[in-house]
Amino acid sequence: MVNDVTLKNDWHVVAKSEDVTPGKVLSVRLLGEDLVVWRSGDQVLAWEDRCPHRGASFAQGWIKDDNLVCPYHGFAFNNSGNCVHVPAHPDWIPSTRSRACVQTFHVQERYGLVWVCLGTPQYELPAIPELDDPSYYKCFFGPIHYHSSAFRAIENFLDFNHIPFVHDGRLGESNHATIDDYKVKVNSDGIHVTDLSVWQLNHETGQGEYVSASYDIFRPLTVCLRVRSKVVDEIMTMFFTVTPVEEEKSIVWRWSCINYADKVPEDVFRNLAHIVFDQDVAIVESQRPRRIPLDLEANFHVPSDRSSITYRRWLKQQGVTFGTV
Ligand code: FES
Ligand code: CO
């Protein structure tokens, strides 16, 4: 079991809600652990993928009468994880019930996603008003797989210095690379980056303009970015969360919400986002080490790296170890 208590007690996305369909056993991996996820009534269950009888995987198992059946000896486990049927001994009732029970985890569904906590949940998921606001057009991206630490993927999302280069001609322009000073504040809700002015190509016109950006880094792997036009009432909100699958493997899930959908056709918006994701995946996977260094001496920094310096320092204070060096 993972010994990173901070990440263990946090919520992580393991699947889209729509992919956990009745009658289906889904195999996922979180923090280096194999899990099975399945739906019982209106509840989603996440279990350790190990049968307590002889340790077989449930991945090839099936659901019968709202019980998950282990494929090895056909024992059935109810939605509390208790063994309720042993085909070899139909009348046998387990006397050591605690050992005849699967290890189960906390689950919640929110924002169309299934979130799992392997430990004891310490935090609520952040409220993202735009996701509940019908006046925003919403577009979902993910799963997007990174062969890298989840923190590398988040740091890339926080990093606006790369936009003029990695996304030259798509989101930014290399001849508009300067970054003015901005504010970074840390409180009990996480890190808040404000007053960022970023040169961005306009989705509709293709012309460059300065936009205002702000980040709320609620949890080590859950962030919200808001980008506002300085001239018209146009806002783009991105809710970005990353699953720490392994120390060097992660999955990105992103909701984008815009209040100017009438001006940008969906296919244009989606296509651009996928090109930008491909560019980010390629650059992040090229970073070495794949685990994020939390020792600030490991790299050199420039003034506009302040958000990422704060992020690395904050991760260290939070006691995060999985996926870091
Ligand atoms: Fe699962 Fe025996 S290992 S029923
Ligand atoms: Co990028």
Coordinates of C-alpha atoms and ligand atoms in Angstrom, one line a residue:
M1 CA 0.0 0.0 0.0
V2 CA 1.2 3.5 -0.9
N3 CA 2.8 5.3 2.0
D4 CA 2.2 8.8 0.8
V5 CA -0.4 9.8 3.3
T6 CA -1.2 13.1 1.6
L7 CA -2.1 11.5 -1.7
K8 CA -3.7 8.5 -0.1
N9 CA -6.2 10.7 1.8
D10 CA -7.0 12.8 -1.3
W11 CA -9.6 12.2 -4.0
H12 CA -8.4 11.1 -7.4
V13 CA -10.3 10.4 -10.6
V14 CA -10.3 6.8 -11.8
A15 CA -12.9 6.9 -14.6
K16 CA -15.6 8.8 -16.3
S17 CA -19.0 8.0 -14.7
E18 CA -20.4 7.1 -18.1
D19 CA -17.7 4.3 -18.4
V20 CA -18.8 2.6 -15.2
T21 CA -21.9 0.9 -16.7
P22 CA -24.1 -1.7 -14.9
G23 CA -22.8 -5.2 -15.3
K24 CA -19.3 -4.2 -16.1
V25 CA -16.1 -4.7 -14.1
L26 CA -13.6 -2.0 -14.8
S27 CA -9.9 -2.4 -13.9
V28 CA -8.0 0.8 -13.0
R29 CA -4.8 1.7 -11.3
L30 CA -4.2 4.4 -8.7
L31 CA -1.1 5.2 -6.7
G32 CA 0.5 2.0 -7.8
E33 CA -2.5 -0.1 -6.7
D34 CA -4.8 -2.3 -8.8
L35 CA -8.5 -1.6 -8.2
V36 CA -11.8 -2.8 -9.7
V37 CA -14.7 -0.4 -10.1
W38 CA -18.3 -1.5 -10.6
R39 CA -21.7 -0.1 -10.3
S40 CA -24.3 -1.5 -7.8
G41 CA -27.6 0.4 -8.2
D42 CA -26.9 4.1 -8.0
Q43 CA -23.6 3.5 -6.2
V44 CA -20.2 3.1 -7.7
L45 CA -17.8 0.8 -5.8
A46 CA -14.0 0.7 -5.8
W47 CA -12.3 -2.3 -4.4
E48 CA -8.8 -3.6 -4.0
D49 CA -8.4 -5.9 -7.0
R50 CA -7.5 -8.9 -4.9
C51 CA -9.9 -11.7 -3.8
P52 CA -9.5 -12.3 -0.1
H53 CA -9.8 -16.1 -0.6
R54 CA -6.7 -16.8 -2.7
G55 CA -5.7 -13.5 -4.0
A56 CA -7.0 -13.7 -7.6
S57 CA -7.8 -10.6 -9.6
F58 CA -11.4 -9.7 -10.0
A59 CA -10.7 -8.1 -13.4
Q60 CA -12.1 -11.2 -15.2
G61 CA -14.9 -11.6 -12.8
W62 CA -18.6 -10.8 -13.4
I63 CA -21.6 -9.3 -11.7
K64 CA -24.5 -11.6 -10.7
D65 CA -27.5 -10.6 -8.6
D66 CA -25.7 -7.4 -7.6
N67 CA -22.7 -9.3 -6.3
L68 CA -19.2 -9.4 -7.8
V69 CA -18.2 -12.9 -8.5
C70 CA -14.5 -13.9 -8.4
P71 CA -13.5 -15.8 -11.5
Y72 CA -11.2 -18.3 -9.7
H73 CA -13.7 -20.2 -7.4
G74 CA -16.9 -18.3 -8.1
F75 CA -17.2 -16.8 -4.6
A76 CA -19.7 -13.9 -4.6
F77 CA -19.1 -10.6 -2.7
N78 CA -22.0 -8.2 -2.0
N79 CA -21.8 -4.5 -2.4
S80 CA -20.3 -4.1 1.1
G81 CA -17.5 -6.4 0.1
N82 CA -18.6 -9.4 2.2
C83 CA -18.4 -12.9 0.9
V84 CA -22.0 -14.1 0.6
H85 CA -21.8 -17.2 -1.5
V86 CA -19.3 -20.1 -1.9
P87 CA -20.5 -22.4 -4.7
A88 CA -18.5 -25.4 -3.3
H89 CA -20.3 -25.1 0.0
P90 CA -23.7 -23.4 -0.6
D91 CA -24.6 -23.6 3.1
W92 CA -21.3 -22.4 4.4
I93 CA -21.3 -19.1 6.3
P94 CA -17.9 -17.5 6.8
S95 CA -17.1 -17.5 10.5
T96 CA -14.2 -15.2 10.2
R97 CA -16.2 -12.5 8.4
S98 CA -13.4 -9.9 8.5
R99 CA -11.1 -12.1 6.4
A100 CA -14.0 -12.9 4.0
C101 CA -14.2 -9.3 3.1
V102 CA -12.7 -7.3 0.3
Q103 CA -10.8 -4.1 1.0
T104 CA -13.2 -1.3 -0.1
F105 CA -12.5 2.4 -0.7
H106 CA -14.4 5.7 -0.5
V107 CA -16.0 6.7 -3.8
Q108 CA -17.9 9.7 -5.0
E109 CA -19.2 10.8 -8.4
R110 CA -18.9 14.5 -9.2
Y111 CA -18.5 16.5 -12.4
G112 CA -19.2 13.3 -14.5
L113 CA -16.2 11.6 -12.9
V114 CA -15.6 8.8 -10.4
W115 CA -13.3 9.9 -7.6
V116 CA -11.7 7.5 -5.2
C117 CA -9.9 8.0 -1.9
L118 CA -7.6 5.1 -0.8
G119 CA -7.4 6.4 2.7
T120 CA -9.5 8.7 4.9
P121 CA -10.9 11.7 2.9
Q122 CA -9.6 15.0 4.4
Y123 CA -10.9 17.5 1.8
E124 CA -14.1 18.2 -0.1
L125 CA -13.8 18.5 -3.9
P126 CA -13.6 22.1 -4.9
A127 CA -16.8 23.9 -6.1
I128 CA -16.5 25.0 -9.7
P129 CA -19.6 27.2 -10.3
E130 CA -19.1 27.2 -14.1
L131 CA -19.6 23.5 -14.3
D132 CA -23.1 23.9 -12.9
D133 CA -23.9 27.0 -14.9
P134 CA -26.0 26.3 -18.0
S135 CA -24.8 29.5 -19.7
Y136 CA -21.4 28.0 -20.1
Y137 CA -20.6 25.6 -22.9
K138 CA -18.7 22.6 -21.5
C139 CA -16.2 20.3 -23.2
F140 CA -14.5 17.3 -21.6
F141 CA -11.1 16.0 -22.4
G142 CA -9.6 12.8 -21.1
P143 CA -8.3 10.3 -20.3
I144 CA -5.0 11.7 -21.6
H145 CA -2.1 9.5 -20.7
Y146 CA 1.3 10.9 -19.7
H147 CA 4.4 8.7 -19.2
S148 CA 5.5 11.1 -16.4
S149 CA 4.8 12.0 -12.8
A150 CA 1.3 13.6 -12.3
F151 CA 3.1 16.6 -10.8
R152 CA 5.0 17.2 -14.1
A153 CA 1.6 17.4 -15.9
I154 CA 0.2 19.9 -13.3
E155 CA 3.4 22.0 -13.4
N156 CA 3.1 22.2 -17.2
F157 CA -0.5 23.3 -16.8
L158 CA 0.6 26.1 -14.4
D159 CA 3.5 27.1 -16.7
F160 CA 2.7 29.9 -19.1
N161 CA 6.3 30.5 -20.1
H162 CA 6.1 27.6 -22.4
I163 CA 3.0 28.8 -24.3
P164 CA 4.9 31.0 -26.8
F165 CA 7.2 28.1 -27.7
V166 CA 5.5 24.8 -27.3
H167 CA 2.2 26.3 -28.7
D168 CA 3.7 28.9 -31.0
G169 CA 1.0 29.9 -33.6
R170 CA -1.7 27.9 -31.7
L171 CA -2.1 29.6 -28.3
G172 CA 0.8 32.0 -28.2
E173 CA 3.6 33.5 -30.3
S174 CA 7.3 33.3 -29.7
N175 CA 7.7 37.0 -30.5
H176 CA 5.5 37.8 -27.5
A177 CA 7.3 35.8 -24.8
T178 CA 7.8 38.4 -22.0
I179 CA 6.0 37.8 -18.7
D180 CA 5.2 40.6 -16.3
D181 CA 5.2 40.1 -12.6
Y182 CA 2.1 38.5 -11.0
K183 CA 0.9 37.6 -7.6
V184 CA 1.1 34.3 -5.7
K185 CA -0.6 33.7 -2.4
V186 CA -0.8 30.5 -0.3
N187 CA -3.5 29.9 2.2
S188 CA -5.5 26.9 3.6
D189 CA -7.3 26.5 0.3
G190 CA -4.0 26.1 -1.6
I191 CA -2.1 28.3 -4.0
H192 CA -3.7 31.3 -5.8
V193 CA -2.0 32.9 -8.7
T194 CA -3.5 36.1 -9.9
D195 CA -2.9 39.2 -12.0
L196 CA -1.2 37.2 -14.8
S197 CA -1.2 38.9 -18.1
V198 CA -0.6 36.4 -21.0
W199 CA -0.3 37.0 -24.7
Q200 CA -2.8 34.6 -26.3
L201 CA -4.1 34.1 -29.8
N202 CA -7.9 34.7 -30.0
H203 CA -9.9 31.6 -31.0
E204 CA -12.1 33.5 -33.4
T205 CA -9.9 36.1 -35.0
G206 CA -6.5 34.4 -34.8
Q207 CA -5.2 37.8 -33.6
G208 CA -3.0 38.1 -30.5
E209 CA -4.1 39.9 -27.4
Y210 CA -3.2 40.1 -23.7
V211 CA -5.6 38.2 -21.5
S212 CA -5.9 38.0 -17.7
A213 CA -5.3 34.6 -16.1
S214 CA -5.6 33.2 -12.6
Y215 CA -5.0 29.8 -11.1
D216 CA -6.5 28.2 -8.0
I217 CA -4.4 25.1 -7.0
F218 CA -6.8 23.6 -4.6
R219 CA -5.0 20.3 -4.0
P220 CA -1.7 18.8 -5.2
L221 CA -3.3 17.4 -8.3
T222 CA -6.5 19.5 -8.8
V223 CA -6.3 23.0 -10.3
C224 CA -8.7 25.5 -11.9
L225 CA -7.5 28.1 -14.5
R226 CA -9.6 31.1 -15.5
V227 CA -8.7 33.1 -18.6
R228 CA -10.5 36.4 -19.1
S229 CA -10.5 38.8 -22.0
K230 CA -9.5 42.3 -21.0
V231 CA -12.0 43.9 -23.5
V232 CA -15.1 41.7 -23.7
D233 CA -17.0 39.5 -21.2
E234 CA -15.4 36.3 -22.4
I235 CA -14.2 33.7 -19.8
M236 CA -12.7 30.3 -20.2
T237 CA -12.5 28.1 -17.1
M238 CA -10.5 24.9 -17.1
F239 CA -10.8 22.4 -14.4
F240 CA -7.8 20.2 -14.5
T241 CA -7.1 17.1 -12.4
V242 CA -4.4 14.4 -12.8
T243 CA -4.5 10.8 -11.6
P244 CA -1.2 9.5 -10.1
V245 CA -1.4 6.1 -11.7
E246 CA 2.3 5.2 -10.9
E247 CA 5.2 7.3 -9.8
E248 CA 5.9 7.9 -13.5
K249 CA 2.5 7.4 -15.1
S250 CA -0.4 9.7 -14.9
I251 CA -3.8 10.5 -16.5
V252 CA -5.1 14.0 -17.2
W253 CA -8.8 14.9 -17.1
R254 CA -10.0 18.3 -18.1
W255 CA -13.3 20.2 -18.3
S256 CA -13.2 23.4 -20.3
C257 CA -16.1 25.8 -19.9
I258 CA -16.6 28.9 -22.1
N259 CA -19.2 31.6 -22.0
Y260 CA -18.6 32.5 -25.7
A261 CA -19.4 29.1 -27.4
D262 CA -21.5 30.8 -30.0
K263 CA -18.3 32.4 -31.4
V264 CA -16.2 29.2 -31.6
P265 CA -17.5 26.1 -33.4
E266 CA -17.1 23.0 -31.2
D267 CA -14.9 21.1 -33.7
V268 CA -12.5 24.1 -33.9
F269 CA -12.4 24.3 -30.1
R270 CA -11.8 20.5 -29.7
N271 CA -9.3 20.2 -32.5
L272 CA -7.2 23.0 -31.1
A273 CA -7.3 21.5 -27.6
H274 CA -6.1 18.1 -28.9
I275 CA -3.2 19.6 -30.9
V276 CA -2.2 21.5 -27.7
F277 CA -2.5 18.4 -25.6
D278 CA -0.3 16.5 -28.0
Q279 CA 2.3 19.2 -27.8
D280 CA 2.2 19.3 -24.0
V281 CA 2.4 15.5 -23.7
A282 CA 5.5 15.4 -25.9
I283 CA 7.4 18.1 -24.0
V284 CA 6.4 16.8 -20.5
E285 CA 7.4 13.2 -21.4
S286 CA 10.8 14.6 -22.5
Q287 CA 11.5 16.0 -19.0
R288 CA 14.0 14.3 -16.8
P289 CA 13.8 13.1 -14.2
R290 CA 10.2 12.0 -14.9
R291 CA 9.5 12.5 -11.1
I292 CA 9.3 16.2 -10.1
P293 CA 12.3 17.4 -8.1
L294 CA 11.2 19.1 -4.9
D295 CA 14.7 20.1 -4.0
L296 CA 14.7 23.7 -5.4
E297 CA 18.5 23.4 -5.8
A298 CA 17.9 20.7 -8.4
N299 CA 17.1 23.3 -11.1
F300 CA 17.7 27.0 -11.8
H301 CA 14.7 29.3 -11.8
V302 CA 13.8 32.7 -13.3
P303 CA 11.4 35.3 -11.8
S304 CA 8.4 34.1 -13.8
D305 CA 8.8 30.6 -12.4
R306 CA 7.4 31.8 -9.1
S307 CA 4.2 29.8 -9.4
S308 CA 6.0 26.6 -10.0
I309 CA 8.6 27.3 -7.3
T310 CA 5.7 27.9 -4.9
Y311 CA 4.0 24.7 -6.1
R312 CA 7.1 22.6 -5.5
R313 CA 7.7 24.1 -2.1
W314 CA 4.1 23.6 -1.1
L315 CA 4.2 20.0 -2.2
K316 CA 7.1 19.4 0.0
Q317 CA 5.3 21.1 2.9
Q318 CA 2.3 18.8 2.2
G319 CA 4.6 15.8 2.6
V320 CA 4.0 14.6 -0.9
T321 CA 6.5 11.9 -1.9
F322 CA 4.9 9.7 -4.6
G323 CA 6.1 10.8 -8.1
T324 CA 8.7 13.2 -6.6
V325 CA 12.5 13.1 -6.1
Ligands
FES1 FE1 -11.4 -15.7 -5.4 FE2 -10.9 -18.2 -4.7 S1 -9.5 -16.7 -5.2 S2 -12.8 -17.2 -5.0
CO2 CO 0.9 23.6 -22.8

